Short mmCIF file of C-alpha atoms in Angstrom, two decimals:
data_model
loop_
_atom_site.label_atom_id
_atom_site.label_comp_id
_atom_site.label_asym_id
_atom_site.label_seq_id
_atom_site.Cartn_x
_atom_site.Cartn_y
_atom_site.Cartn_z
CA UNK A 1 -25.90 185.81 246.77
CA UNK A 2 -29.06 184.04 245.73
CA UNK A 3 -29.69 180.93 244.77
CA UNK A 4 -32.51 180.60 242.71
CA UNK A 5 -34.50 177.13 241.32
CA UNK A 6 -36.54 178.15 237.61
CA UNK A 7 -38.41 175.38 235.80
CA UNK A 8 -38.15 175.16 231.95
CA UNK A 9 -41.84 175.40 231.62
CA UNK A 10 -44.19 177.31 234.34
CA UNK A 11 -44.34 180.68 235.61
CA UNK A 12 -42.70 180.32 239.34
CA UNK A 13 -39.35 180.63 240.94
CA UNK A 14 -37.94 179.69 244.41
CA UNK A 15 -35.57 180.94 246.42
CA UNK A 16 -33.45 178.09 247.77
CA UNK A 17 -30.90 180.32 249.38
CA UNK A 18 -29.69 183.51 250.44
CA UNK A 19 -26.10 184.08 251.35
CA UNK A 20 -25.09 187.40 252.39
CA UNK A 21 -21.31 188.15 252.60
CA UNK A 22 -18.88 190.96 252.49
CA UNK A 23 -16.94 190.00 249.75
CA UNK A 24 -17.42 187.72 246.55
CA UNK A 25 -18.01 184.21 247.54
CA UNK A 26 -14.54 182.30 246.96
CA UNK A 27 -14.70 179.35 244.04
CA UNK A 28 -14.01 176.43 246.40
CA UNK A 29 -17.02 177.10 248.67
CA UNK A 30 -19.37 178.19 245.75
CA UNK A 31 -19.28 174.99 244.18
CA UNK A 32 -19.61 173.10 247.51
CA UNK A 33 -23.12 175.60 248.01
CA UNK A 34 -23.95 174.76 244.22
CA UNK A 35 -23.44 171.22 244.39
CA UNK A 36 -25.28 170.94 248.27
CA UNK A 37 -27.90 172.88 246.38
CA UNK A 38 -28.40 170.47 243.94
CA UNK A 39 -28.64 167.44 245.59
CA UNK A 40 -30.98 168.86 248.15
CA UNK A 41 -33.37 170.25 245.59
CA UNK A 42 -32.84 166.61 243.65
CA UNK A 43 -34.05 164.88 246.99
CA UNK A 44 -36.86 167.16 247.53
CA UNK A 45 -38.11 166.93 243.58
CA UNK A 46 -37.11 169.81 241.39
CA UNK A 47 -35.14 168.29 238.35
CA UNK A 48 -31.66 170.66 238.42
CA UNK A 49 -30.22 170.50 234.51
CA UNK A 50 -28.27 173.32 234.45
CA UNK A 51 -26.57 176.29 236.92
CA UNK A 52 -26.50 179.94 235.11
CA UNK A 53 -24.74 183.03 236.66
CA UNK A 54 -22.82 185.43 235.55
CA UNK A 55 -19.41 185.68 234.02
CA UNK A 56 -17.61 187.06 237.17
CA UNK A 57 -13.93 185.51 237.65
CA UNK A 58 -15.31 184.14 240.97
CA UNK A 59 -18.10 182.41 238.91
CA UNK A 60 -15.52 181.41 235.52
CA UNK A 61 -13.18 180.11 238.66
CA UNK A 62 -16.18 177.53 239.94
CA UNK A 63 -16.87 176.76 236.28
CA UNK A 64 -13.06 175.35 235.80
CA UNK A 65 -13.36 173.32 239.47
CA UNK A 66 -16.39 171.37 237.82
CA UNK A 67 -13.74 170.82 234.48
CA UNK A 68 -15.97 173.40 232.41
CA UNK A 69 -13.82 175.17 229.87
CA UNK A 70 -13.86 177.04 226.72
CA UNK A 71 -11.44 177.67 223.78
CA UNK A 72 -11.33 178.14 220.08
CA UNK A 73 -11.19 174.40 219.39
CA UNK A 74 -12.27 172.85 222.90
CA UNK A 75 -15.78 173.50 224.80
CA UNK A 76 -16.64 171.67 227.86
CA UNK A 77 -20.07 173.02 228.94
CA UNK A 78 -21.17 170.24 231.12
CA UNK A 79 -20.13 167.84 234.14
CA UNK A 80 -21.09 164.46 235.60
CA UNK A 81 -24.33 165.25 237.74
CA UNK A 82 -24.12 164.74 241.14
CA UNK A 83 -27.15 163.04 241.76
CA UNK A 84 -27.68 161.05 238.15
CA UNK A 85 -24.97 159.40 236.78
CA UNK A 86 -26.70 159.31 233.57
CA UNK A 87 -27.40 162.99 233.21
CA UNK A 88 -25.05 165.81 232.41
CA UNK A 89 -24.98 169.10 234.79
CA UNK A 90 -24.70 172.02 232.27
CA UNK A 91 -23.08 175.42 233.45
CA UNK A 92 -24.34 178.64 231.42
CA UNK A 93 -23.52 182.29 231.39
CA UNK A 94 -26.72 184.32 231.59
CA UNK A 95 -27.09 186.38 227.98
CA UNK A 96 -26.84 189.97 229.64
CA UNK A 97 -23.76 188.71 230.81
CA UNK A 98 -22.53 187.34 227.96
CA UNK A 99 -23.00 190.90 225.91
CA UNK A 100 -21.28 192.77 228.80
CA UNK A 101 -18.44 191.01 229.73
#
């Protein structure tokens, strides 16, 4: 697993981690690496407004840990952010994904 910081605008990307495991990473420890992610990139700088993966059940499972839900009549897309209090931390499906799964 990769975890990868893009800017809105600019032409760059950084690798902030690497993870390598056998097995899918489990929900409960992907959101504690997303949300130590986060607050370390915060602290060193980098503005982090939204995570995207894909639409694995490992990632869907992180997504409902963080309260982020969808339904016919009820969408949830976002969660307090851990760093701002007056920002929102928005959780997206990448669009390949989205057409696949």
């Amino acid at each position: 697993m990769i975890v990868l910081f893009q800017p809105f605008t600019g032409k760059w990307t950084q690798i902030l981690g690497v993870f390598a495991s056998k097995d899918n990473v489990k929900a409960p420890t992907l959101a504690k690496i997303i949300l130590e992610t986060t607050v370390l990139a915060e602290k060193a700088g980098l503005f982090v407004d939204c995570i995207t993966c894909d639409g694995a059940s490992w990632n869907r499972s992180m997504w409902r840990l963080f309260g982020i839900q969808g339904s016919p009549s009820h969408v949830r897309s976002s969660t307090k952010h851990p760093v701002d209090p007056k920002r929102q931390l928005y959780f997206l499906s990448d669009f390949p994904h989205l057409l696949k799964n």
